[in-house]
Amino acid sequence: MICCIWMSWAVQGRSVDDITATKTEHQPVIFDFLMAINTQFRQTYNEAVLDEVQQIKAGKIPVMIVSSGYLTFYYQGKRRQEKILSSQFHEVKAINHIVLGIYVYLSGLTEGELSAGSLLRLEAKKDQITKILNLIKKQPSKHYQLSMFTLSLRYLNSLIETGHYSYKGLKDYVQTMRSEVDQSFKFAAKSQLDLIHHYVSLWKNNMSVIDWLALKVVICASHQARYGELSYSYFSRLLNEKPTIGALGEEQIIYSESRYSEEEALKLLSRHIIDQRIGQDFFNDPFRMQKDLLIDVTESYLKRILPSMTERSLQDK
């Protein structure tokens, strides 16, 4: 979060007193002093982060955290947590992973005759799908579920019978699943959004208007799925905060990329709060620390050493 030159030097892990006691005529004393000061700053900053975490837990501001299928709410010194991924959501995920698993495995093979090992692996997958399909047929199920298993079984049978694999055949199989996959996505999104909305609405009803406006939300999700991530999209619409690219512009909603623990989420939020305070007090811009401090001078200097064609033509005139 905090991208500043003050924190970019190597950490030496020594105090000012240590440096004074061990200096020799060959040591760059001033540099070592600066390194010690830098280390002390890091320690002070990290202490401030931990203190901010404790204040949040004690009720300083209301916070909601979305992570690993749970929605956690810190409010007035209390912690509440609810599961927001239903068993149906996990079923949809598993069914889609069957299709994706077949694709990932086969797409890595060379086109042509399938090896004995590959055929054994496909036979095992066929048996697995057959057992699941027989179980699904005995209970109420959605059309897309039966269709995805049936189409997958048909494709595996054709591979086993011919003993031949082609990339075109694999792509045709994947494309025949598009309608079913889209249906499963709609079901999965609705089930999760309904649960999130239920609990958020329930908690909001017990909050004052002032507390609701002070709410912070941390979304813990993956790097690849950041754009359009479901819970991020929900809270962006709910709080009327435009989704951002990177940290710049994050206000009420903070995206914790590929870090999923509750404690990491709270630390990230604390850094966000501290950095916004630094940005406001130093630069009159609460978002200034949410981008590299050297961005302006970097862009200016890069135009000199790596000019674009337009800039180069202007320099030549």
PDB file of C-alpha atoms in Angstrom:
ATOM      1  CA  MET A   1       0.000   0.000   0.000  1.00  0.00           C
ATOM      2  CA  ILE A   2       2.558   2.569   1.068  1.00  0.00           C
ATOM      3  CA  CYS A   3       4.902   3.009  -1.869  1.00  0.00           C
ATOM      4  CA  CYS A   4       7.372   5.607  -0.733  1.00  0.00           C
ATOM      5  CA  ILE A   5      11.072   6.279  -0.970  1.00  0.00           C
ATOM      6  CA  TRP A   6      11.364   6.352   2.802  1.00  0.00           C
ATOM      7  CA  MET A   7      10.717   2.581   2.854  1.00  0.00           C
ATOM      8  CA  SER A   8      12.678   1.515  -0.210  1.00  0.00           C
ATOM      9  CA  TRP A   9      16.146   1.085   1.324  1.00  0.00           C
ATOM     10  CA  ALA A  10      17.499  -2.243   2.560  1.00  0.00           C
ATOM     11  CA  VAL A  11      16.830  -2.992   6.224  1.00  0.00           C
ATOM     12  CA  GLN A  12      19.947  -3.335   8.324  1.00  0.00           C
ATOM     13  CA  GLY A  13      18.193  -4.197  11.608  1.00  0.00           C
ATOM     14  CA  ARG A  14      20.614  -2.178  13.797  1.00  0.00           C
ATOM     15  CA  SER A  15      20.057   0.687  16.192  1.00  0.00           C
ATOM     16  CA  VAL A  16      21.872   4.020  16.148  1.00  0.00           C
ATOM     17  CA  ASP A  17      23.756   3.013  19.307  1.00  0.00           C
ATOM     18  CA  ASP A  18      24.922  -0.240  17.669  1.00  0.00           C
ATOM     19  CA  ILE A  19      26.363   1.663  14.740  1.00  0.00           C
ATOM     20  CA  THR A  20      28.213   4.138  16.955  1.00  0.00           C
ATOM     21  CA  ALA A  21      29.697   1.341  19.023  1.00  0.00           C
ATOM     22  CA  THR A  22      30.918  -0.747  16.066  1.00  0.00           C
ATOM     23  CA  LYS A  23      31.934   1.850  13.504  1.00  0.00           C
ATOM     24  CA  THR A  24      35.343   1.701  11.844  1.00  0.00           C
ATOM     25  CA  GLU A  25      37.095   4.066   9.529  1.00  0.00           C
ATOM     26  CA  HIS A  26      35.974   1.897   6.597  1.00  0.00           C
ATOM     27  CA  GLN A  27      32.254   2.098   7.378  1.00  0.00           C
ATOM     28  CA  PRO A  28      30.009   4.674   5.726  1.00  0.00           C
ATOM     29  CA  VAL A  29      28.793   6.005   9.083  1.00  0.00           C
ATOM     30  CA  ILE A  30      26.224   8.470   7.758  1.00  0.00           C
ATOM     31  CA  PHE A  31      24.646   5.823   5.538  1.00  0.00           C
ATOM     32  CA  ASP A  32      24.427   3.387   8.455  1.00  0.00           C
ATOM     33  CA  PHE A  33      22.771   6.031  10.605  1.00  0.00           C
ATOM     34  CA  LEU A  34      20.197   6.599   7.879  1.00  0.00           C
ATOM     35  CA  MET A  35      19.584   2.880   7.556  1.00  0.00           C
ATOM     36  CA  ALA A  36      18.953   2.632  11.289  1.00  0.00           C
ATOM     37  CA  ILE A  37      16.513   5.515  11.111  1.00  0.00           C
ATOM     38  CA  ASN A  38      14.765   3.814   8.209  1.00  0.00           C
ATOM     39  CA  THR A  39      14.503   0.585  10.213  1.00  0.00           C
ATOM     40  CA  GLN A  40      13.072   2.489  13.161  1.00  0.00           C
ATOM     41  CA  PHE A  41      10.501   4.071  10.856  1.00  0.00           C
ATOM     42  CA  ARG A  42       9.408   0.653   9.632  1.00  0.00           C
ATOM     43  CA  GLN A  43       9.033  -0.536  13.194  1.00  0.00           C
ATOM     44  CA  THR A  44       7.033   2.556  14.128  1.00  0.00           C
ATOM     45  CA  TYR A  45       4.806   2.160  11.081  1.00  0.00           C
ATOM     46  CA  ASN A  46       4.163  -1.529  11.783  1.00  0.00           C
ATOM     47  CA  GLU A  47       3.341  -0.712  15.397  1.00  0.00           C
ATOM     48  CA  ALA A  48       0.848   1.883  14.176  1.00  0.00           C
ATOM     49  CA  VAL A  49      -0.743  -0.737  11.916  1.00  0.00           C
ATOM     50  CA  LEU A  50      -1.155  -3.208  14.781  1.00  0.00           C
ATOM     51  CA  ASP A  51      -2.575  -0.466  16.995  1.00  0.00           C
ATOM     52  CA  GLU A  52      -5.060   0.459  14.264  1.00  0.00           C
ATOM     53  CA  VAL A  53      -6.116  -3.207  14.000  1.00  0.00           C
ATOM     54  CA  GLN A  54      -6.855  -3.313  17.714  1.00  0.00           C
ATOM     55  CA  GLN A  55      -8.870  -0.105  17.489  1.00  0.00           C
ATOM     56  CA  ILE A  56     -10.934  -1.560  14.630  1.00  0.00           C
ATOM     57  CA  LYS A  57     -11.620  -4.714  16.640  1.00  0.00           C
ATOM     58  CA  ALA A  58     -12.620  -2.527  19.588  1.00  0.00           C
ATOM     59  CA  GLY A  59     -15.215  -0.749  17.458  1.00  0.00           C
ATOM     60  CA  LYS A  60     -13.493   2.311  15.963  1.00  0.00           C
ATOM     61  CA  ILE A  61     -15.252   1.816  12.621  1.00  0.00           C
ATOM     62  CA  PRO A  62     -17.629  -0.810  11.223  1.00  0.00           C
ATOM     63  CA  VAL A  63     -15.896  -3.286   8.912  1.00  0.00           C
ATOM     64  CA  MET A  64     -17.104  -6.114   6.678  1.00  0.00           C
ATOM     65  CA  ILE A  65     -14.658  -8.694   5.318  1.00  0.00           C
ATOM     66  CA  VAL A  66     -15.397 -11.119   2.483  1.00  0.00           C
ATOM     67  CA  SER A  67     -12.989 -14.054   2.522  1.00  0.00           C
ATOM     68  CA  SER A  68     -12.992 -17.791   1.783  1.00  0.00           C
ATOM     69  CA  GLY A  69     -16.760 -18.070   1.556  1.00  0.00           C
ATOM     70  CA  TYR A  70     -17.520 -16.086   4.705  1.00  0.00           C
ATOM     71  CA  LEU A  71     -18.769 -12.580   5.458  1.00  0.00           C
ATOM     72  CA  THR A  72     -17.363 -11.196   8.705  1.00  0.00           C
ATOM     73  CA  PHE A  73     -18.704  -8.072  10.419  1.00  0.00           C
ATOM     74  CA  TYR A  74     -16.887  -6.016  13.072  1.00  0.00           C
ATOM     75  CA  TYR A  75     -19.202  -3.554  14.760  1.00  0.00           C
ATOM     76  CA  GLN A  76     -19.208  -1.910  18.179  1.00  0.00           C
ATOM     77  CA  GLY A  77     -16.527  -4.242  19.490  1.00  0.00           C
ATOM     78  CA  LYS A  78     -18.316  -7.412  18.388  1.00  0.00           C
ATOM     79  CA  ARG A  79     -17.472  -9.874  15.634  1.00  0.00           C
ATOM     80  CA  ARG A  80     -20.122 -11.705  13.620  1.00  0.00           C
ATOM     81  CA  GLN A  81     -19.551 -14.166  10.798  1.00  0.00           C
ATOM     82  CA  GLU A  82     -21.855 -15.854   8.306  1.00  0.00           C
ATOM     83  CA  LYS A  83     -21.282 -18.363   5.512  1.00  0.00           C
ATOM     84  CA  ILE A  84     -22.104 -16.921   2.087  1.00  0.00           C
ATOM     85  CA  LEU A  85     -21.360 -19.941  -0.109  1.00  0.00           C
ATOM     86  CA  SER A  86     -24.165 -22.479  -0.159  1.00  0.00           C
ATOM     87  CA  SER A  87     -23.744 -26.203  -0.807  1.00  0.00           C
ATOM     88  CA  GLN A  88     -25.397 -25.603  -4.194  1.00  0.00           C
ATOM     89  CA  PHE A  89     -22.655 -23.129  -5.081  1.00  0.00           C
ATOM     90  CA  HIS A  90     -19.992 -25.740  -4.343  1.00  0.00           C
ATOM     91  CA  GLU A  91     -21.894 -28.283  -6.444  1.00  0.00           C
ATOM     92  CA  VAL A  92     -21.878 -25.904  -9.413  1.00  0.00           C
ATOM     93  CA  LYS A  93     -18.187 -25.268  -8.925  1.00  0.00           C
ATOM     94  CA  ALA A  94     -17.378 -28.981  -8.805  1.00  0.00           C
ATOM     95  CA  ILE A  95     -19.411 -29.745 -11.937  1.00  0.00           C
ATOM     96  CA  ASN A  96     -17.658 -26.994 -13.873  1.00  0.00           C
ATOM     97  CA  HIS A  97     -14.326 -28.293 -12.638  1.00  0.00           C
ATOM     98  CA  ILE A  98     -15.072 -31.670 -14.226  1.00  0.00           C
ATOM     99  CA  VAL A  99     -15.342 -29.994 -17.623  1.00  0.00           C
ATOM    100  CA  LEU A 100     -12.343 -27.774 -16.960  1.00  0.00           C
ATOM    101  CA  GLY A 101     -10.304 -30.717 -15.697  1.00  0.00           C
ATOM    102  CA  ILE A 102     -10.936 -32.671 -18.892  1.00  0.00           C
ATOM    103  CA  TYR A 103      -9.932 -29.643 -20.949  1.00  0.00           C
ATOM    104  CA  VAL A 104      -6.755 -28.865 -18.981  1.00  0.00           C
ATOM    105  CA  TYR A 105      -5.555 -32.464 -19.161  1.00  0.00           C
ATOM    106  CA  LEU A 106      -6.242 -33.029 -22.857  1.00  0.00           C
ATOM    107  CA  SER A 107      -5.048 -29.612 -24.037  1.00  0.00           C
ATOM    108  CA  GLY A 108      -1.584 -30.525 -22.768  1.00  0.00           C
ATOM    109  CA  LEU A 109      -1.424 -33.678 -24.903  1.00  0.00           C
ATOM    110  CA  THR A 110      -0.045 -34.044 -28.398  1.00  0.00           C
ATOM    111  CA  GLU A 111      -2.686 -34.666 -31.055  1.00  0.00           C
ATOM    112  CA  GLY A 112      -2.906 -38.193 -32.375  1.00  0.00           C
ATOM    113  CA  GLU A 113      -2.997 -41.654 -30.821  1.00  0.00           C
ATOM    114  CA  LEU A 114      -3.625 -41.687 -27.075  1.00  0.00           C
ATOM    115  CA  SER A 115      -1.101 -43.534 -24.913  1.00  0.00           C
ATOM    116  CA  ALA A 116      -2.103 -46.448 -22.684  1.00  0.00           C
ATOM    117  CA  GLY A 117      -1.609 -44.204 -19.661  1.00  0.00           C
ATOM    118  CA  SER A 118      -3.875 -41.501 -21.091  1.00  0.00           C
ATOM    119  CA  LEU A 119      -6.572 -44.042 -21.904  1.00  0.00           C
ATOM    120  CA  LEU A 120      -6.464 -45.407 -18.352  1.00  0.00           C
ATOM    121  CA  ARG A 121      -6.822 -41.905 -17.000  1.00  0.00           C
ATOM    122  CA  LEU A 122      -9.795 -41.192 -19.276  1.00  0.00           C
ATOM    123  CA  GLU A 123     -11.401 -44.489 -18.245  1.00  0.00           C
ATOM    124  CA  ALA A 124     -11.096 -43.492 -14.587  1.00  0.00           C
ATOM    125  CA  LYS A 125     -12.690 -40.121 -15.309  1.00  0.00           C
ATOM    126  CA  LYS A 126     -15.475 -41.844 -17.256  1.00  0.00           C
ATOM    127  CA  ASP A 127     -16.221 -44.166 -14.322  1.00  0.00           C
ATOM    128  CA  GLN A 128     -16.283 -41.217 -11.954  1.00  0.00           C
ATOM    129  CA  ILE A 129     -18.736 -39.246 -14.108  1.00  0.00           C
ATOM    130  CA  THR A 130     -20.928 -42.337 -14.630  1.00  0.00           C
ATOM    131  CA  LYS A 131     -21.302 -42.848 -10.869  1.00  0.00           C
ATOM    132  CA  ILE A 132     -22.156 -39.181 -10.281  1.00  0.00           C
ATOM    133  CA  LEU A 133     -24.640 -39.162 -13.168  1.00  0.00           C
ATOM    134  CA  ASN A 134     -26.437 -42.228 -11.796  1.00  0.00           C
ATOM    135  CA  LEU A 135     -26.758 -40.519  -8.410  1.00  0.00           C
ATOM    136  CA  ILE A 136     -28.040 -37.273  -9.917  1.00  0.00           C
ATOM    137  CA  LYS A 137     -30.715 -39.087 -11.895  1.00  0.00           C
ATOM    138  CA  LYS A 138     -32.189 -40.437  -8.638  1.00  0.00           C
ATOM    139  CA  GLN A 139     -32.838 -36.992  -7.179  1.00  0.00           C
ATOM    140  CA  PRO A 140     -34.223 -33.637  -8.321  1.00  0.00           C
ATOM    141  CA  SER A 141     -31.600 -31.835 -10.362  1.00  0.00           C
ATOM    142  CA  LYS A 142     -31.290 -28.988 -12.769  1.00  0.00           C
ATOM    143  CA  HIS A 143     -31.227 -29.571 -16.518  1.00  0.00           C
ATOM    144  CA  TYR A 144     -27.734 -28.118 -16.991  1.00  0.00           C
ATOM    145  CA  GLN A 145     -26.292 -30.602 -14.479  1.00  0.00           C
ATOM    146  CA  LEU A 146     -27.593 -33.656 -16.333  1.00  0.00           C
ATOM    147  CA  SER A 147     -26.601 -32.159 -19.662  1.00  0.00           C
ATOM    148  CA  MET A 148     -23.008 -31.379 -18.616  1.00  0.00           C
ATOM    149  CA  PHE A 149     -22.450 -34.903 -17.309  1.00  0.00           C
ATOM    150  CA  THR A 150     -24.110 -36.533 -20.308  1.00  0.00           C
ATOM    151  CA  LEU A 151     -22.127 -34.505 -22.858  1.00  0.00           C
ATOM    152  CA  SER A 152     -18.870 -35.112 -20.970  1.00  0.00           C
ATOM    153  CA  LEU A 153     -19.545 -38.848 -20.848  1.00  0.00           C
ATOM    154  CA  ARG A 154     -20.299 -38.920 -24.561  1.00  0.00           C
ATOM    155  CA  TYR A 155     -17.036 -37.129 -25.375  1.00  0.00           C
ATOM    156  CA  LEU A 156     -14.929 -39.412 -23.166  1.00  0.00           C
ATOM    157  CA  ASN A 157     -16.518 -42.477 -24.748  1.00  0.00           C
ATOM    158  CA  SER A 158     -15.587 -41.232 -28.223  1.00  0.00           C
ATOM    159  CA  LEU A 159     -11.968 -40.725 -27.139  1.00  0.00           C
ATOM    160  CA  ILE A 160     -11.729 -44.170 -25.554  1.00  0.00           C
ATOM    161  CA  GLU A 161     -13.380 -45.943 -28.494  1.00  0.00           C
ATOM    162  CA  THR A 162     -11.244 -44.296 -31.190  1.00  0.00           C
ATOM    163  CA  GLY A 163      -8.071 -43.975 -29.105  1.00  0.00           C
ATOM    164  CA  HIS A 164      -7.435 -40.732 -30.960  1.00  0.00           C
ATOM    165  CA  TYR A 165      -7.317 -37.138 -29.688  1.00  0.00           C
ATOM    166  CA  SER A 166      -7.589 -33.904 -31.665  1.00  0.00           C
ATOM    167  CA  TYR A 167      -7.521 -30.359 -30.372  1.00  0.00           C
ATOM    168  CA  LYS A 168     -10.450 -29.468 -32.635  1.00  0.00           C
ATOM    169  CA  GLY A 169     -12.522 -32.222 -31.035  1.00  0.00           C
ATOM    170  CA  LEU A 170     -11.681 -30.854 -27.599  1.00  0.00           C
ATOM    171  CA  LYS A 171     -12.715 -27.331 -28.608  1.00  0.00           C
ATOM    172  CA  ASP A 172     -15.973 -28.659 -30.058  1.00  0.00           C
ATOM    173  CA  TYR A 173     -16.692 -30.432 -26.757  1.00  0.00           C
ATOM    174  CA  VAL A 174     -16.038 -27.265 -24.749  1.00  0.00           C
ATOM    175  CA  GLN A 175     -18.207 -25.150 -27.049  1.00  0.00           C
ATOM    176  CA  THR A 176     -21.156 -27.569 -26.757  1.00  0.00           C
ATOM    177  CA  MET A 177     -21.064 -26.892 -23.007  1.00  0.00           C
ATOM    178  CA  ARG A 178     -21.375 -23.117 -23.270  1.00  0.00           C
ATOM    179  CA  SER A 179     -25.121 -22.929 -22.691  1.00  0.00           C
ATOM    180  CA  GLU A 180     -24.941 -25.275 -19.690  1.00  0.00           C
ATOM    181  CA  VAL A 181     -21.949 -23.443 -18.237  1.00  0.00           C
ATOM    182  CA  ASP A 182     -23.751 -20.097 -18.574  1.00  0.00           C
ATOM    183  CA  GLN A 183     -26.797 -21.511 -16.781  1.00  0.00           C
ATOM    184  CA  SER A 184     -24.636 -22.816 -13.958  1.00  0.00           C
ATOM    185  CA  PHE A 185     -22.960 -19.398 -13.637  1.00  0.00           C
ATOM    186  CA  LYS A 186     -26.332 -17.679 -13.267  1.00  0.00           C
ATOM    187  CA  PHE A 187     -27.366 -20.095 -10.553  1.00  0.00           C
ATOM    188  CA  ALA A 188     -24.057 -19.750  -8.679  1.00  0.00           C
ATOM    189  CA  ALA A 189     -24.056 -15.943  -8.824  1.00  0.00           C
ATOM    190  CA  LYS A 190     -27.659 -15.660  -7.659  1.00  0.00           C
ATOM    191  CA  SER A 191     -27.180 -18.027  -4.726  1.00  0.00           C
ATOM    192  CA  GLN A 192     -24.138 -16.151  -3.445  1.00  0.00           C
ATOM    193  CA  LEU A 193     -25.504 -12.645  -4.047  1.00  0.00           C
ATOM    194  CA  ASP A 194     -28.759 -13.507  -2.275  1.00  0.00           C
ATOM    195  CA  LEU A 195     -26.875 -14.635   0.835  1.00  0.00           C
ATOM    196  CA  ILE A 196     -24.564 -11.597   0.870  1.00  0.00           C
ATOM    197  CA  HIS A 197     -27.495  -9.234   0.410  1.00  0.00           C
ATOM    198  CA  HIS A 198     -29.491 -10.963   3.143  1.00  0.00           C
ATOM    199  CA  TYR A 199     -26.810 -10.569   5.817  1.00  0.00           C
ATOM    200  CA  VAL A 200     -25.675  -7.091   4.771  1.00  0.00           C
ATOM    201  CA  SER A 201     -29.279  -5.850   4.843  1.00  0.00           C
ATOM    202  CA  LEU A 202     -29.820  -7.472   8.236  1.00  0.00           C
ATOM    203  CA  TRP A 203     -26.737  -5.811   9.716  1.00  0.00           C
ATOM    204  CA  LYS A 204     -27.410  -2.467   8.051  1.00  0.00           C
ATOM    205  CA  ASN A 205     -30.823  -2.278   9.736  1.00  0.00           C
ATOM    206  CA  ASN A 206     -29.062  -2.244  13.123  1.00  0.00           C
ATOM    207  CA  MET A 207     -26.586   0.500  12.173  1.00  0.00           C
ATOM    208  CA  SER A 208     -26.967   4.247  12.451  1.00  0.00           C
ATOM    209  CA  VAL A 209     -26.690   6.357   9.296  1.00  0.00           C
ATOM    210  CA  ILE A 210     -23.355   7.754  10.513  1.00  0.00           C
ATOM    211  CA  ASP A 211     -21.951   4.275  11.118  1.00  0.00           C
ATOM    212  CA  TRP A 212     -23.157   3.055   7.717  1.00  0.00           C
ATOM    213  CA  LEU A 213     -21.375   5.946   5.992  1.00  0.00           C
ATOM    214  CA  ALA A 214     -18.188   5.062   7.912  1.00  0.00           C
ATOM    215  CA  LEU A 215     -18.320   1.394   6.838  1.00  0.00           C
ATOM    216  CA  LYS A 216     -15.168  -0.113   5.312  1.00  0.00           C
ATOM    217  CA  VAL A 217     -15.241  -3.334   3.279  1.00  0.00           C
ATOM    218  CA  VAL A 218     -12.282  -5.614   2.538  1.00  0.00           C
ATOM    219  CA  ILE A 219     -12.658  -8.081  -0.325  1.00  0.00           C
ATOM    220  CA  CYS A 220     -10.169 -10.963  -0.170  1.00  0.00           C
ATOM    221  CA  ALA A 221      -9.996 -12.550  -3.603  1.00  0.00           C
ATOM    222  CA  SER A 222      -7.616 -13.709  -6.313  1.00  0.00           C
ATOM    223  CA  HIS A 223      -5.522 -11.677  -8.736  1.00  0.00           C
ATOM    224  CA  GLN A 224      -7.101 -13.103 -11.890  1.00  0.00           C
ATOM    225  CA  ALA A 225     -10.696 -12.546 -10.826  1.00  0.00           C
ATOM    226  CA  ARG A 226     -10.268  -8.975  -9.602  1.00  0.00           C
ATOM    227  CA  TYR A 227     -12.118  -7.393 -12.505  1.00  0.00           C
ATOM    228  CA  GLY A 228     -15.834  -7.952 -11.922  1.00  0.00           C
ATOM    229  CA  GLU A 229     -15.329 -10.082  -8.799  1.00  0.00           C
ATOM    230  CA  LEU A 230     -18.817 -10.877  -7.470  1.00  0.00           C
ATOM    231  CA  SER A 231     -18.664  -9.506  -3.923  1.00  0.00           C
ATOM    232  CA  TYR A 232     -16.595  -6.515  -5.071  1.00  0.00           C
ATOM    233  CA  SER A 233     -19.254  -5.718  -7.681  1.00  0.00           C
ATOM    234  CA  TYR A 234     -21.997  -6.053  -5.056  1.00  0.00           C
ATOM    235  CA  PHE A 235     -20.416  -3.649  -2.594  1.00  0.00           C
ATOM    236  CA  SER A 236     -19.372  -1.235  -5.361  1.00  0.00           C
ATOM    237  CA  ARG A 237     -23.013  -0.914  -6.382  1.00  0.00           C
ATOM    238  CA  LEU A 238     -24.287  -0.858  -2.803  1.00  0.00           C
ATOM    239  CA  LEU A 239     -21.882   1.874  -1.667  1.00  0.00           C
ATOM    240  CA  ASN A 240     -21.816   3.687  -5.005  1.00  0.00           C
ATOM    241  CA  GLU A 241     -18.038   3.393  -5.276  1.00  0.00           C
ATOM    242  CA  LYS A 242     -16.610   2.948  -8.743  1.00  0.00           C
ATOM    243  CA  PRO A 243     -14.400  -0.174  -9.071  1.00  0.00           C
ATOM    244  CA  THR A 244     -10.727   0.739  -9.304  1.00  0.00           C
ATOM    245  CA  ILE A 245      -7.659  -0.656 -11.017  1.00  0.00           C
ATOM    246  CA  GLY A 246      -5.144  -1.163  -8.243  1.00  0.00           C
ATOM    247  CA  ALA A 247      -5.304   0.701  -4.930  1.00  0.00           C
ATOM    248  CA  LEU A 248      -5.688   4.171  -6.451  1.00  0.00           C
ATOM    249  CA  GLY A 249      -9.172   5.460  -5.730  1.00  0.00           C
ATOM    250  CA  GLU A 250     -10.079   2.864  -3.116  1.00  0.00           C
ATOM    251  CA  GLU A 251     -12.102   4.575  -0.404  1.00  0.00           C
ATOM    252  CA  GLN A 252     -14.669   2.402   1.370  1.00  0.00           C
ATOM    253  CA  ILE A 253     -13.849  -0.822  -0.472  1.00  0.00           C
ATOM    254  CA  ILE A 254     -10.336  -2.290  -0.294  1.00  0.00           C
ATOM    255  CA  TYR A 255      -9.294  -5.271  -2.400  1.00  0.00           C
ATOM    256  CA  SER A 256      -6.953  -7.719  -0.691  1.00  0.00           C
ATOM    257  CA  GLU A 257      -5.336  -9.513  -3.599  1.00  0.00           C
ATOM    258  CA  SER A 258      -4.476 -13.186  -3.014  1.00  0.00           C
ATOM    259  CA  ARG A 259      -4.396 -12.717   0.768  1.00  0.00           C
ATOM    260  CA  TYR A 260      -7.269 -14.423   2.468  1.00  0.00           C
ATOM    261  CA  SER A 261      -6.813 -14.426   6.233  1.00  0.00           C
ATOM    262  CA  GLU A 262      -8.931 -12.152   8.396  1.00  0.00           C
ATOM    263  CA  GLU A 263      -5.863 -10.743  10.155  1.00  0.00           C
ATOM    264  CA  GLU A 264      -4.194  -9.856   6.837  1.00  0.00           C
ATOM    265  CA  ALA A 265      -7.397  -8.119   5.749  1.00  0.00           C
ATOM    266  CA  LEU A 266      -7.467  -6.033   8.920  1.00  0.00           C
ATOM    267  CA  LYS A 267      -3.793  -5.113   8.532  1.00  0.00           C
ATOM    268  CA  LEU A 268      -4.356  -4.055   4.927  1.00  0.00           C
ATOM    269  CA  LEU A 269      -7.310  -1.912   5.985  1.00  0.00           C
ATOM    270  CA  SER A 270      -5.186  -0.357   8.739  1.00  0.00           C
ATOM    271  CA  ARG A 271      -2.452   0.530   6.241  1.00  0.00           C
ATOM    272  CA  HIS A 272      -5.112   2.019   3.995  1.00  0.00           C
ATOM    273  CA  ILE A 273      -6.365   4.237   6.851  1.00  0.00           C
ATOM    274  CA  ILE A 274      -2.859   5.312   7.908  1.00  0.00           C
ATOM    275  CA  ASP A 275      -1.724   5.980   4.340  1.00  0.00           C
ATOM    276  CA  GLN A 276      -4.797   8.073   3.584  1.00  0.00           C
ATOM    277  CA  ARG A 277      -4.048  10.138   6.679  1.00  0.00           C
ATOM    278  CA  ILE A 278      -0.444  10.615   5.520  1.00  0.00           C
ATOM    279  CA  GLY A 279      -1.602  11.546   2.021  1.00  0.00           C
ATOM    280  CA  GLN A 280      -4.046  14.120   3.328  1.00  0.00           C
ATOM    281  CA  ASP A 281      -1.685  15.744   5.831  1.00  0.00           C
ATOM    282  CA  PHE A 282       1.430  15.773   3.610  1.00  0.00           C
ATOM    283  CA  PHE A 283      -0.053  16.327   0.148  1.00  0.00           C
ATOM    284  CA  ASN A 284      -3.663  17.444   0.703  1.00  0.00           C
ATOM    285  CA  ASP A 285      -4.660  14.312  -1.213  1.00  0.00           C
ATOM    286  CA  PRO A 286      -5.909  11.224   0.681  1.00  0.00           C
ATOM    287  CA  PHE A 287      -5.156   9.022  -2.352  1.00  0.00           C
ATOM    288  CA  ARG A 288      -1.552  10.205  -2.823  1.00  0.00           C
ATOM    289  CA  MET A 289      -0.045   7.229  -0.998  1.00  0.00           C
ATOM    290  CA  GLN A 290      -2.086   4.824  -3.126  1.00  0.00           C
ATOM    291  CA  LYS A 291       0.338   5.320  -5.987  1.00  0.00           C
ATOM    292  CA  ASP A 292       4.119   5.562  -6.188  1.00  0.00           C
ATOM    293  CA  LEU A 293       5.392   8.790  -4.627  1.00  0.00           C
ATOM    294  CA  LEU A 294       7.851   9.158  -7.487  1.00  0.00           C
ATOM    295  CA  ILE A 295       5.240   8.863 -10.231  1.00  0.00           C
ATOM    296  CA  ASP A 296       5.327  12.504 -11.376  1.00  0.00           C
ATOM    297  CA  VAL A 297       9.103  12.839 -11.601  1.00  0.00           C
ATOM    298  CA  THR A 298       9.340   9.323 -13.063  1.00  0.00           C
ATOM    299  CA  GLU A 299       6.978  10.118 -15.910  1.00  0.00           C
ATOM    300  CA  SER A 300       8.721  13.422 -16.566  1.00  0.00           C
ATOM    301  CA  TYR A 301      12.192  11.874 -16.687  1.00  0.00           C
ATOM    302  CA  LEU A 302      11.082   8.883 -18.784  1.00  0.00           C
ATOM    303  CA  LYS A 303       9.939  11.305 -21.453  1.00  0.00           C
ATOM    304  CA  ARG A 304      13.545  12.466 -21.671  1.00  0.00           C
ATOM    305  CA  ILE A 305      15.304   9.106 -21.734  1.00  0.00           C
ATOM    306  CA  LEU A 306      12.569   7.106 -23.535  1.00  0.00           C
ATOM    307  CA  PRO A 307      10.674   9.653 -25.625  1.00  0.00           C
ATOM    308  CA  SER A 308       7.766   8.571 -27.785  1.00  0.00           C
ATOM    309  CA  MET A 309       7.851   9.329 -31.506  1.00  0.00           C
ATOM    310  CA  THR A 310       5.726  12.451 -30.935  1.00  0.00           C
ATOM    311  CA  GLU A 311       7.939  13.666 -28.089  1.00  0.00           C
ATOM    312  CA  ARG A 312      11.070  12.942 -30.131  1.00  0.00           C
ATOM    313  CA  SER A 313       9.800  15.023 -33.041  1.00  0.00           C
ATOM    314  CA  LEU A 314       9.041  17.918 -30.685  1.00  0.00           C
ATOM    315  CA  GLN A 315      12.565  17.677 -29.227  1.00  0.00           C
ATOM    316  CA  ASP A 316      14.088  17.838 -32.716  1.00  0.00           C
ATOM    317  CA  LYS A 317      12.295  21.103 -33.570  1.00  0.00           C
TER     318      LYS A 317
END
